[in-house]
PDB file of C-alpha atoms and ligand atoms in Angstrom:
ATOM      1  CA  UNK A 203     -87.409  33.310 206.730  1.00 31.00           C
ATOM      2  CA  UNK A 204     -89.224  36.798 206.007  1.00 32.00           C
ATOM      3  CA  UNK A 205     -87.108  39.148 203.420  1.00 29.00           C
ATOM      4  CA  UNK A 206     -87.465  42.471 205.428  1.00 30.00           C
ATOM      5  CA  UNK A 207     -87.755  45.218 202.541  1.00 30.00           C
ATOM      6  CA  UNK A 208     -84.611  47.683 202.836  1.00 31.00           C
ATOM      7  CA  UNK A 209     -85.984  51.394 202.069  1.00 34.00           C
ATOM      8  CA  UNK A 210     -84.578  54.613 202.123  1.00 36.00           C
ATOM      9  CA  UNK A 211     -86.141  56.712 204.441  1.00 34.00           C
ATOM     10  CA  UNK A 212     -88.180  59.382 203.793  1.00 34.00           C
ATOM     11  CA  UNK A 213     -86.413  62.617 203.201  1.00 33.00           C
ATOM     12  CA  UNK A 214     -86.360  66.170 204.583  1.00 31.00           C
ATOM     13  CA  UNK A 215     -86.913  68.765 201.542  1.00 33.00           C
ATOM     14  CA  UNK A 216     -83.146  70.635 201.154  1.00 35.00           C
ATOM     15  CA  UNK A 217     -81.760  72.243 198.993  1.00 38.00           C
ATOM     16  CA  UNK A 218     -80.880  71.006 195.158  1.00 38.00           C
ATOM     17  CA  UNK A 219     -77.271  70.748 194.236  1.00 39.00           C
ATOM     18  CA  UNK A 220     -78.135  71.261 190.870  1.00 37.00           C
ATOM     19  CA  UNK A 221     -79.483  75.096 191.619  1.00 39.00           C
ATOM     20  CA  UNK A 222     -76.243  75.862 193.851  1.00 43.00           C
ATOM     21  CA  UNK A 223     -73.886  78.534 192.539  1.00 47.00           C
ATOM     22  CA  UNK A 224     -70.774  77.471 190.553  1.00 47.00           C
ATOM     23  CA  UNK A 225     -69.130  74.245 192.523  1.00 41.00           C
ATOM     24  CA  UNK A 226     -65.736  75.369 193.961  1.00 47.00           C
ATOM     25  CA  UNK A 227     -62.913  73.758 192.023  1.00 76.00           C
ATOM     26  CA  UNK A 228     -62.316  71.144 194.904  1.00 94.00           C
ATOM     27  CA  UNK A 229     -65.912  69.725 193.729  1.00 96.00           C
ATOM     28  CA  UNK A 230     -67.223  68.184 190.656  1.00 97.00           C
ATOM     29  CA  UNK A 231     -69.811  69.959 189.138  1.00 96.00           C
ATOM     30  CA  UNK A 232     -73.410  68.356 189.502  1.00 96.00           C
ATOM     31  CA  UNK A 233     -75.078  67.810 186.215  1.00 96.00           C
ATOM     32  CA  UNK A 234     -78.778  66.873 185.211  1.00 94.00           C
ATOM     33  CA  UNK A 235     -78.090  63.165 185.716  1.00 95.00           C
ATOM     34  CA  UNK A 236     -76.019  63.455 188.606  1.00 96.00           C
ATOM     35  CA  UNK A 237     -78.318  64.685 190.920  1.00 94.00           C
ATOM     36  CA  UNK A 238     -80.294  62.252 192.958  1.00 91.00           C
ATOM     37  CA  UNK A 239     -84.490  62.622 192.763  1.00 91.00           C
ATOM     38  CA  UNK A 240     -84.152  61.194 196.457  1.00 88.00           C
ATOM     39  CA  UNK A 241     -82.263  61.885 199.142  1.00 87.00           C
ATOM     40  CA  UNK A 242     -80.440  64.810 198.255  1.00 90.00           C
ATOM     41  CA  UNK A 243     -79.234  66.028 200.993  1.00 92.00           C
ATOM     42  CA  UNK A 244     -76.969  62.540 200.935  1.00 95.00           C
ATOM     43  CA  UNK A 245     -75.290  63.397 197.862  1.00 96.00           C
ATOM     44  CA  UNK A 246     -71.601  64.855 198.169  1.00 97.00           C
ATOM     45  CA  UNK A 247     -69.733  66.381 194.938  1.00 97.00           C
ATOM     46  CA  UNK A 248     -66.376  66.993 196.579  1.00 97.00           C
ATOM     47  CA  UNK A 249     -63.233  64.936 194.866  1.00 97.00           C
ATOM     48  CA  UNK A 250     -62.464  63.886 198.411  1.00 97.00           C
ATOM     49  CA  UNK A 251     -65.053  62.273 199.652  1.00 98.00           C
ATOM     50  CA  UNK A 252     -65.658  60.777 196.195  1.00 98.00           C
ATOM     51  CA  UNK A 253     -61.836  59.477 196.057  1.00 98.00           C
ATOM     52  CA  UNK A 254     -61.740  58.139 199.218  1.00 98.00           C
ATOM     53  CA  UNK A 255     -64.885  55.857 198.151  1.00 98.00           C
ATOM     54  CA  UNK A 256     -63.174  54.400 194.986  1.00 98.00           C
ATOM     55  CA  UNK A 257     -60.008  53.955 196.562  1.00 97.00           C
ATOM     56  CA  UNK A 258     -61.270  51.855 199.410  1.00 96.00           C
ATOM     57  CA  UNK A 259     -63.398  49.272 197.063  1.00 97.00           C
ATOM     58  CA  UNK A 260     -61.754  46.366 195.267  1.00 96.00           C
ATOM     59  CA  UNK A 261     -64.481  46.335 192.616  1.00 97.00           C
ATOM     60  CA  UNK A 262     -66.522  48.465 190.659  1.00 98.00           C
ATOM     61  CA  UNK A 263     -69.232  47.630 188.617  1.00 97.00           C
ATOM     62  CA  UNK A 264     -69.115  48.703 185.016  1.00 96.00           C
ATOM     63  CA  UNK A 265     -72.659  49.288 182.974  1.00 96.00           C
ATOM     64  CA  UNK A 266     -73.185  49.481 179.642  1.00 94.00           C
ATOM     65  CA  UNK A 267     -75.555  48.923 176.586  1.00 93.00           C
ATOM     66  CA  UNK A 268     -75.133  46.172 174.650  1.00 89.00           C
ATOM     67  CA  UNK A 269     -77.538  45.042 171.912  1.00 89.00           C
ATOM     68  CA  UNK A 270     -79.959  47.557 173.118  1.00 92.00           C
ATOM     69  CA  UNK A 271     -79.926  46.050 176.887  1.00 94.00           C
ATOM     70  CA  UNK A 272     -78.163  47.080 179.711  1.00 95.00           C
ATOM     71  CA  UNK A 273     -75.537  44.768 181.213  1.00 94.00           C
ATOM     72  CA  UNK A 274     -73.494  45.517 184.227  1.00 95.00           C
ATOM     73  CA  UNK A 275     -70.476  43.376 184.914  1.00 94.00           C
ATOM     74  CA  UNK A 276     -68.122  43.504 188.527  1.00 96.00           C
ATOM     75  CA  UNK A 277     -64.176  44.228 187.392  1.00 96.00           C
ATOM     76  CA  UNK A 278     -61.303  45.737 189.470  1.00 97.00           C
ATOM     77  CA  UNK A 279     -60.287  49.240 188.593  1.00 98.00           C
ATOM     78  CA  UNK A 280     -57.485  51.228 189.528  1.00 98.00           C
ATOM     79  CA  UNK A 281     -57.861  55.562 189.822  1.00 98.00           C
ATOM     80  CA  UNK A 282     -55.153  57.965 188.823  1.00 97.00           C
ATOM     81  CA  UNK A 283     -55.542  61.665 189.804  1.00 97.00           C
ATOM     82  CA  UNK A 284     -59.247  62.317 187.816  1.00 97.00           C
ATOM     83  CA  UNK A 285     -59.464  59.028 185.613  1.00 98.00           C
ATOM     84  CA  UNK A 286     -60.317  55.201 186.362  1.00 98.00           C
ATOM     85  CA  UNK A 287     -58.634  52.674 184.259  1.00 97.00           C
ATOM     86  CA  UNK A 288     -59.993  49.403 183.667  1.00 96.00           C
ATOM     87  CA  UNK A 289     -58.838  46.224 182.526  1.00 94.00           C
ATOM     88  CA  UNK A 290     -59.686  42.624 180.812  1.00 87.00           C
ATOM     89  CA  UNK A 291     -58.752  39.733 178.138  1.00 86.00           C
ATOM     90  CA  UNK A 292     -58.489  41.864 174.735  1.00 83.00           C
ATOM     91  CA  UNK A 293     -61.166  39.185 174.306  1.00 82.00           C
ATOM     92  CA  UNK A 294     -63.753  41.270 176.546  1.00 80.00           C
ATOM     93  CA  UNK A 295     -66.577  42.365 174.868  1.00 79.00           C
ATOM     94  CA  UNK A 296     -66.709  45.746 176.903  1.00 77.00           C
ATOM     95  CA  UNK A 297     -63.231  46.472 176.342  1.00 75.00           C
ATOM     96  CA  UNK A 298     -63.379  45.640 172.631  1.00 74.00           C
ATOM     97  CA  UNK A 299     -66.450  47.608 172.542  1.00 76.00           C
ATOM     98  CA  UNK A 300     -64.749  50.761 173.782  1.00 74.00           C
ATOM     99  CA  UNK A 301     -61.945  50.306 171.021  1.00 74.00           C
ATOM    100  CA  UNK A 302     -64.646  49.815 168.387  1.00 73.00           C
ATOM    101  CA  UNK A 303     -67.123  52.170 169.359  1.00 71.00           C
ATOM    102  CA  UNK A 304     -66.575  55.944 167.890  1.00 75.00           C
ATOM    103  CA  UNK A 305     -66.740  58.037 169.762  1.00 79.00           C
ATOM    104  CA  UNK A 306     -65.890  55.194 172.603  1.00 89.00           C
ATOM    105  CA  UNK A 307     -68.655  53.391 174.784  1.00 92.00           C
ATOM    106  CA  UNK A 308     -70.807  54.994 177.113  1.00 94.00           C
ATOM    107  CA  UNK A 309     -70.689  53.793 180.475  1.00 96.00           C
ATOM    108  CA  UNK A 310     -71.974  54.362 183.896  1.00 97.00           C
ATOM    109  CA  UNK A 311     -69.231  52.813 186.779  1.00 98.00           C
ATOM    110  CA  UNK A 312     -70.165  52.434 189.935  1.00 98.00           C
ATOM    111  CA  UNK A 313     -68.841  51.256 193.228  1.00 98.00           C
ATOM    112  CA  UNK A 314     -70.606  50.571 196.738  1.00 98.00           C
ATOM    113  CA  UNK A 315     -69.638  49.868 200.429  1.00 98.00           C
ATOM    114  CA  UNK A 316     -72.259  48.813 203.166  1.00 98.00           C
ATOM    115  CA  UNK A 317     -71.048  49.928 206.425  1.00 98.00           C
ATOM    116  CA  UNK A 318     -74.183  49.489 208.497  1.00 98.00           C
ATOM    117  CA  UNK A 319     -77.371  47.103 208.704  1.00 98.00           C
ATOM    118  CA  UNK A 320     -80.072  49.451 210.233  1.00 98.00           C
ATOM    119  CA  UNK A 321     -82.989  47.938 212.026  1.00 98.00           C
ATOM    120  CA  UNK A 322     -85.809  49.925 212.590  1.00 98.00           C
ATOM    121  CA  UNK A 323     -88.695  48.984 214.939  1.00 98.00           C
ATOM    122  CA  UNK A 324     -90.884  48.406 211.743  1.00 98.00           C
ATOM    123  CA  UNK A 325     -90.324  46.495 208.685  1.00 98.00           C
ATOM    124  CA  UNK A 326     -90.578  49.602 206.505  1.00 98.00           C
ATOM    125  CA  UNK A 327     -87.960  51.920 207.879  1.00 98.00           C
ATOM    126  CA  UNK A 328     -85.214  48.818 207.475  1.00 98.00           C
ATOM    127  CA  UNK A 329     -82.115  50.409 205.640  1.00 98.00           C
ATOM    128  CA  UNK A 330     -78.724  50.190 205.148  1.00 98.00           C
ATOM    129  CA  UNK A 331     -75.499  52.086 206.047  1.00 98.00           C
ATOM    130  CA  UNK A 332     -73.587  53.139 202.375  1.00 98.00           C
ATOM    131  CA  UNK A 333     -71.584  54.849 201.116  1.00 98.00           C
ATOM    132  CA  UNK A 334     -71.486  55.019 196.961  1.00 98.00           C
ATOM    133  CA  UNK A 335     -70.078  56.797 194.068  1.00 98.00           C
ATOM    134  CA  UNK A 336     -71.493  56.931 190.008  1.00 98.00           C
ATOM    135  CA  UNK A 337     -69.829  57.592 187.123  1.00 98.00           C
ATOM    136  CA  UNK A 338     -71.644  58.449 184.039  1.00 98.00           C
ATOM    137  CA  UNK A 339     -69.034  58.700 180.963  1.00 97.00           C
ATOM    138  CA  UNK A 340     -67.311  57.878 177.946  1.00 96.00           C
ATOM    139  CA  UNK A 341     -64.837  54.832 178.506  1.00 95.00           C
ATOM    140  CA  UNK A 342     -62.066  54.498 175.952  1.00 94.00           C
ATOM    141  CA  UNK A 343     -59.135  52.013 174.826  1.00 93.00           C
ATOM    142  CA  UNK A 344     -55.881  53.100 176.430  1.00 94.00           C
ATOM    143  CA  UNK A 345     -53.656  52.525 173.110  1.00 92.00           C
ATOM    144  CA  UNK A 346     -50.521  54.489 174.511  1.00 94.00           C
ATOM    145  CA  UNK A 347     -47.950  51.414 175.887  1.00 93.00           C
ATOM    146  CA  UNK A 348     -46.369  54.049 178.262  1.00 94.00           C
ATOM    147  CA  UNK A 349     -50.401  54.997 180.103  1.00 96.00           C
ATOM    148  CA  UNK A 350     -51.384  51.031 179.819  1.00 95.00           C
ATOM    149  CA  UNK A 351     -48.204  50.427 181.971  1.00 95.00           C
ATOM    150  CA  UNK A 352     -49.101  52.797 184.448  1.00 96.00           C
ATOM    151  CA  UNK A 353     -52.456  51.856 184.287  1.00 97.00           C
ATOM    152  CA  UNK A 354     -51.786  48.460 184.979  1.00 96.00           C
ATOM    153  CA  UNK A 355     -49.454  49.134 187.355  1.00 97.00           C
ATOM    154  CA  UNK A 356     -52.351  51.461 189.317  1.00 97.00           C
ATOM    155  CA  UNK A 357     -54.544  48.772 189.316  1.00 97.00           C
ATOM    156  CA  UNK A 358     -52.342  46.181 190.830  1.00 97.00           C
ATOM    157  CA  UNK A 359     -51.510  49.012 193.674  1.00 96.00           C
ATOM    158  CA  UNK A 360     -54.862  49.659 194.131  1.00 96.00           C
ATOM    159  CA  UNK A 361     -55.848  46.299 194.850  1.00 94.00           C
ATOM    160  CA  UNK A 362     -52.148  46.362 197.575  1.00 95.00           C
ATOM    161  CA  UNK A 363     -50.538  49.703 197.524  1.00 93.00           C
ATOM    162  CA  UNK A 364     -46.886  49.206 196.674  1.00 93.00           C
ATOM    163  CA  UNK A 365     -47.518  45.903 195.302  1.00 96.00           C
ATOM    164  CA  UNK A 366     -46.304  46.762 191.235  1.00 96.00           C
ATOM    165  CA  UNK A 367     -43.114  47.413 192.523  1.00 96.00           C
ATOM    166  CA  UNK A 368     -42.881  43.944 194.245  1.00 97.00           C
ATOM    167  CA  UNK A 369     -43.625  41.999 191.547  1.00 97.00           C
ATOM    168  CA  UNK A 370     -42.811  41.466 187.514  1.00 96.00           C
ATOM    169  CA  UNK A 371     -44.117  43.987 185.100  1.00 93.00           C
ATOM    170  CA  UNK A 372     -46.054  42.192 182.307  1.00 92.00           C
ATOM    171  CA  UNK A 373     -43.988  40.965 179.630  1.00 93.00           C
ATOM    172  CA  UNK A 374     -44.485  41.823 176.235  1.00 92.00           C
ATOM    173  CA  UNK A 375     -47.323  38.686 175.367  1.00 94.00           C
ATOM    174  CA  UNK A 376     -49.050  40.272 178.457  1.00 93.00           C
ATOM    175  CA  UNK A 377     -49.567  43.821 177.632  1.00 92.00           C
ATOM    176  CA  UNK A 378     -50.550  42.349 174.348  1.00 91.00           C
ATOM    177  CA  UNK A 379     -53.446  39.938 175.417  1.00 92.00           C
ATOM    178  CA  UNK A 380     -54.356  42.919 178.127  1.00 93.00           C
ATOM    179  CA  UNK A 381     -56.704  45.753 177.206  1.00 93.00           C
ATOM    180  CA  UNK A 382     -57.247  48.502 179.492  1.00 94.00           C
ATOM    181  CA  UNK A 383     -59.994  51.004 179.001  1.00 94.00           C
ATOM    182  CA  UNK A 384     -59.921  54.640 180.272  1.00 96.00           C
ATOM    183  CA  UNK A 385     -63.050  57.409 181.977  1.00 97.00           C
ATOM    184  CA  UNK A 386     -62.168  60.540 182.958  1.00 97.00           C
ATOM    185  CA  UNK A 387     -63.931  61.351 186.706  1.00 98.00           C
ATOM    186  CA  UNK A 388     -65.982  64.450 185.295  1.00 97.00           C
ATOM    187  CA  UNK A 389     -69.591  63.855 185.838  1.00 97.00           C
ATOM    188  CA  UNK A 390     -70.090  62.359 189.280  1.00 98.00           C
ATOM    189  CA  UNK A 391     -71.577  61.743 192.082  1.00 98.00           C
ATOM    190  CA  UNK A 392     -71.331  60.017 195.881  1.00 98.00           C
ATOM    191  CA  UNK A 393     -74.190  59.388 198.100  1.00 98.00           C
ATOM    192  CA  UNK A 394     -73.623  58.479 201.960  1.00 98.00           C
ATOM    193  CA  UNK A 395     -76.230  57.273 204.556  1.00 97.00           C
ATOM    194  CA  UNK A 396     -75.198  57.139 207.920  1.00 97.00           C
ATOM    195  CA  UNK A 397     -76.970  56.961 211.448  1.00 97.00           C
ATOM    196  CA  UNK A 398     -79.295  55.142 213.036  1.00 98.00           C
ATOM    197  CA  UNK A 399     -83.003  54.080 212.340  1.00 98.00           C
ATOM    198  CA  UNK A 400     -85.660  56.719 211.406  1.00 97.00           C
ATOM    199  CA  UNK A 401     -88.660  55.168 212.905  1.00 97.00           C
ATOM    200  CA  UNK A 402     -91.977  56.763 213.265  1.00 98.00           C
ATOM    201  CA  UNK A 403     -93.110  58.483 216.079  1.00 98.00           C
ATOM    202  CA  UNK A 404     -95.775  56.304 217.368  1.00 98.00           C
ATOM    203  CA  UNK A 405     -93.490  53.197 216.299  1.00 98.00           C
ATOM    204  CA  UNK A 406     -90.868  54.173 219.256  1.00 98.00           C
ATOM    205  CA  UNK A 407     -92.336  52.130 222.282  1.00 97.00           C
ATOM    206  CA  UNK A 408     -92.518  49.011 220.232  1.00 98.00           C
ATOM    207  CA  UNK A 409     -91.106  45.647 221.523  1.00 98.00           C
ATOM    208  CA  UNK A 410     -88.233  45.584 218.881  1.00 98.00           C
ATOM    209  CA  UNK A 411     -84.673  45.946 218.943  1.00 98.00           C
ATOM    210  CA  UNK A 412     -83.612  48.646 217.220  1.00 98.00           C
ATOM    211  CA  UNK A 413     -80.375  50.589 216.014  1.00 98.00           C
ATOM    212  CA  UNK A 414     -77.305  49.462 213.900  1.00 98.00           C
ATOM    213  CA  UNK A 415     -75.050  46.807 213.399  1.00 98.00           C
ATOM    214  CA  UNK A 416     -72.275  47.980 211.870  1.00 98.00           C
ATOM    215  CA  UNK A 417     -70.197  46.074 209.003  1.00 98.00           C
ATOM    216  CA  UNK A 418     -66.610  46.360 208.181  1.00 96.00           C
ATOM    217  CA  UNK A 419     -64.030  44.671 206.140  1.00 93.00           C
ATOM    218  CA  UNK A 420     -61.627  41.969 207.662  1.00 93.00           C
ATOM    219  CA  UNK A 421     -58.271  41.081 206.587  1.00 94.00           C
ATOM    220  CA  UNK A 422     -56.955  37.193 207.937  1.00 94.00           C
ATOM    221  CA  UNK A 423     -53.791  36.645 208.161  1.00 94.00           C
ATOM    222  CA  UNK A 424     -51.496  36.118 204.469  1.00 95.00           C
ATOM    223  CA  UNK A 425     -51.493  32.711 203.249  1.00 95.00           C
ATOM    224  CA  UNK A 426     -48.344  31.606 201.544  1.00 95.00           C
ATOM    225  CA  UNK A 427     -48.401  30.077 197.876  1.00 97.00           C
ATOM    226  CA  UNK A 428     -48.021  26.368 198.396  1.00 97.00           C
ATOM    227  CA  UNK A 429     -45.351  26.394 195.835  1.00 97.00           C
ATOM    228  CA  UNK A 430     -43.772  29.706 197.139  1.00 97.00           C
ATOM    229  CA  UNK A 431     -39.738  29.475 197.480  1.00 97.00           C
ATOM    230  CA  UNK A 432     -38.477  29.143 200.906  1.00 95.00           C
ATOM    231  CA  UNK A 433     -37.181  32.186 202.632  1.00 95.00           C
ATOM    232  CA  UNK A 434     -39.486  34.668 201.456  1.00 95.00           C
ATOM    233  CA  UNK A 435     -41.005  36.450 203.860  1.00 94.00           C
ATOM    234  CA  UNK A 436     -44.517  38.495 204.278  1.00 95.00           C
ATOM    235  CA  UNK A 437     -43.766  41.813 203.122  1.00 95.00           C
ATOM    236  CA  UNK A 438     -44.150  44.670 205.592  1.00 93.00           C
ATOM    237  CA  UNK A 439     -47.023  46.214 202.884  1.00 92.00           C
ATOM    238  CA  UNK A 440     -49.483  43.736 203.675  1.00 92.00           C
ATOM    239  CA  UNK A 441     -49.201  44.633 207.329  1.00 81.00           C
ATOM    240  CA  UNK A 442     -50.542  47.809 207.272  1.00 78.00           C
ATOM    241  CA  UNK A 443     -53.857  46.614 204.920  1.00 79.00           C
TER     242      UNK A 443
HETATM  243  C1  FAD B 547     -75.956  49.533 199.425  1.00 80.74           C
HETATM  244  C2  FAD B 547     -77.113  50.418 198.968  1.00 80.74           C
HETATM  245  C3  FAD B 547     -78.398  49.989 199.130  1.00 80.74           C
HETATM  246  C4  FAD B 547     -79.469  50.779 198.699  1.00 80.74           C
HETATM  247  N1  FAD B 547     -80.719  50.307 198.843  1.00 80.74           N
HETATM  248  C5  FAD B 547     -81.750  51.019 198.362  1.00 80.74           C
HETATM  249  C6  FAD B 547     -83.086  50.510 198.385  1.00 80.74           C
HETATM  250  O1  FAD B 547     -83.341  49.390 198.815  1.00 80.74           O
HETATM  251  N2  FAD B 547     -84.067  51.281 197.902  1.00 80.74           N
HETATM  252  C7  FAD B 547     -83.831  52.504 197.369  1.00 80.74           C
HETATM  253  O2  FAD B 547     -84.763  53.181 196.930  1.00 80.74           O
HETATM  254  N3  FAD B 547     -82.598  53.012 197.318  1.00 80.74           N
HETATM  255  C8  FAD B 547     -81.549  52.307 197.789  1.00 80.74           C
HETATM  256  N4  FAD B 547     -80.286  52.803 197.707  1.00 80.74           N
HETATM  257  C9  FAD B 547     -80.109  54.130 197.151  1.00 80.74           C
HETATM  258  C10 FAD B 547     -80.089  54.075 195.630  1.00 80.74           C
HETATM  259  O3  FAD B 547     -78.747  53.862 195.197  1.00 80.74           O
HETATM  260  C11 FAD B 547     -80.600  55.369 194.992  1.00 80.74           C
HETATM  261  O4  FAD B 547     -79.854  56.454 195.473  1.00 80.74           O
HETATM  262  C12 FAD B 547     -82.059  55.575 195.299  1.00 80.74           C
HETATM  263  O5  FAD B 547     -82.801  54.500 194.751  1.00 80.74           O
HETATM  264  C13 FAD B 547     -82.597  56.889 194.805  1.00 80.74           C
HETATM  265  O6  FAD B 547     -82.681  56.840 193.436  1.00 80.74           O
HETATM  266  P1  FAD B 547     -83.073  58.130 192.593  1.00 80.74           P
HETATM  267  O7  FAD B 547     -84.383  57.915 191.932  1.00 80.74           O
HETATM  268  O8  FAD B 547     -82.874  59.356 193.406  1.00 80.74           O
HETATM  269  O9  FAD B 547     -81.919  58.042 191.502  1.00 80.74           O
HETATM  270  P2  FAD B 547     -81.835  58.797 190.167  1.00 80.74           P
HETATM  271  O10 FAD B 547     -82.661  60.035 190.204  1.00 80.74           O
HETATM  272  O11 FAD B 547     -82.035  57.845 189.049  1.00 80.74           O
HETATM  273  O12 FAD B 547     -80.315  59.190 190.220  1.00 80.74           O
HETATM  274  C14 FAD B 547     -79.823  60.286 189.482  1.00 80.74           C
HETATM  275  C15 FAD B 547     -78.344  60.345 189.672  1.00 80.74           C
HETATM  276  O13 FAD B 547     -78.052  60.553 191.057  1.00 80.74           O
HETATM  277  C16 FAD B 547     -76.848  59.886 191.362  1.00 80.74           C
HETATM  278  N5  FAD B 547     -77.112  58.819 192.363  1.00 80.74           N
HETATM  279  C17 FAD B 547     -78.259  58.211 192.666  1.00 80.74           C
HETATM  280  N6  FAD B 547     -78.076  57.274 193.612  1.00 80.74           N
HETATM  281  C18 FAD B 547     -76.764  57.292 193.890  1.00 80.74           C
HETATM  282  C19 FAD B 547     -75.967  56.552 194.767  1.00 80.74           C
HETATM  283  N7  FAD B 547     -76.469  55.565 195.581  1.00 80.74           N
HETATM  284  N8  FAD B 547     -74.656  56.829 194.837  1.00 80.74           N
HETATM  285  C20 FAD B 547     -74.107  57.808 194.058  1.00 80.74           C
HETATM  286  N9  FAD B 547     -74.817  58.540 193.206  1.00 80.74           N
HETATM  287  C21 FAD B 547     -76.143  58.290 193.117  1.00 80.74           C
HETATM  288  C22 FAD B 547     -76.346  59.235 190.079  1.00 80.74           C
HETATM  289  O14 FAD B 547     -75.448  60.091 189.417  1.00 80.74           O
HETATM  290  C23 FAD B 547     -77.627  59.073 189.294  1.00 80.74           C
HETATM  291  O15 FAD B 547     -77.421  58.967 187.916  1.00 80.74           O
HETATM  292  C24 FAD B 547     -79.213  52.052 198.115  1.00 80.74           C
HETATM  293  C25 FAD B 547     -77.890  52.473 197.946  1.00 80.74           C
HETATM  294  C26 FAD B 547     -76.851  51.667 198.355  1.00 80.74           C
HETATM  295  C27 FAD B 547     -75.444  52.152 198.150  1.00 80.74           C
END
């Protein structure tokens, strides 16, 4: 089977976020290392778009230095108002890195969803339908026992909204073998592709299919715990997933 190489298209010149007067409040401010070299135009700042790409992925992946190579490890993650909290074993070697490191571990976050496959008539012009958010920053350990609870409880809700409140709060051994690590949404940046194929010219009256096939995520129906007590039913929550 051939790998068909998946490119981002070439790019239209427009105009650099980074030059653009003051970003309005609603927006995050681009910064030298925000700013995409390619693609511009696909980049977004606004704390809208970029929220409503964290809060629809289950994972993020968190990267960071370690030993003097870069390792980048998938985790869940929960987001309240302008911060993501993350969570492990105290026994994580990220999360004790952020408690040990002064002043806290530098990280870059990041979190991806494909909604297209996009066929072009040639190899080349293959891409993909995303949408994507970075997060460069400083991750710290959340020592306050009042902000890991909520933090804990965000990231169960984010994974099923409404779900910490239908369920048992960690008990004291928990929260103790539970570290949760905190970074502040300040400099970021999303980056959407959308649309169809951008084949050449002389490429269009080629014998290929062409055009998009679009991907989505599916929920099946909930599976009961085999040891789950009779009588409990499916609460109404996971119905609207
Ligand atoms: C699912 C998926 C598949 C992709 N496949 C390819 C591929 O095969 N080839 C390819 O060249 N590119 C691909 N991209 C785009 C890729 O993520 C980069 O945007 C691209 O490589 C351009 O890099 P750059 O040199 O402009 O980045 P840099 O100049 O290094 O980026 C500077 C800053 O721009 C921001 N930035 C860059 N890319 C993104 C992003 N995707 N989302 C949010 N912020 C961003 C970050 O803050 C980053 O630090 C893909 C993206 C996604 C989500």
């Amino acid at each position: 089977m051939s790998v068909t190489p998946v490119t981002e298209p070439t790019d239209q010149p427009t105009t650099d976020p980074a030059t653009t007067d003051a970003a309005p409040t609603d927006s995050y401010a681009p910064t030298p290392r925000t700013v995409p070299t390619r693609s511009k135009e696909r980049a977004r700042y606004d704390r809208e778009t970029v929220h409503s790409i964290l809060d629809q992925a289950y994972v993020c992946h968190l990267g960071f230095v370690r030993d003097g190579a870069p390792v980048v490890l998938p985790t869940l993650f929960g987001r309240v108002g302008e911060r993501l909290y993350l969570h492990g074993s105290t026994g994580s070697r990220p999360l004790l890195a952020a408690g040990t490191s002064d002043p806290g571990l530098p990280v870059c976050v990041t979190v991806t969803h494909v909604d297209g496959l996009v066929l072009a008539r040639s190899a080349f012009h293959h891409s993909i339908n995303y949408r994507s958010v970075v997060v460069h920053g400083t991750a710290y350990q959340v020592t306050d026992e009042e902000e890991r609870r909520m933090a804990l409880d965000a990231l169960v809700d984010h994974v099923v909204p409404g779900r910490s409140a239908d369920s048992r709060p960690a008990n004291t051994r928990e929260l103790a073998a539970t570290a949760v690590i905190r970074l502040d949404l300040d400099e970021v940046s999303a980056k959407l592709r959308t649309g169809g194929p951008n084949d050449d010219a002389e490429d269009l009256d080629l014998p290929f299919w062409s055009g998009v096939v679009p991907v989505a995520p599916a929920y099946g129906a909930p599976v009961p715990a085999a040891d789950l007590a009779p009588g409990i039913a499916v609460p109404d929550y996971l119905a609207t997933l």
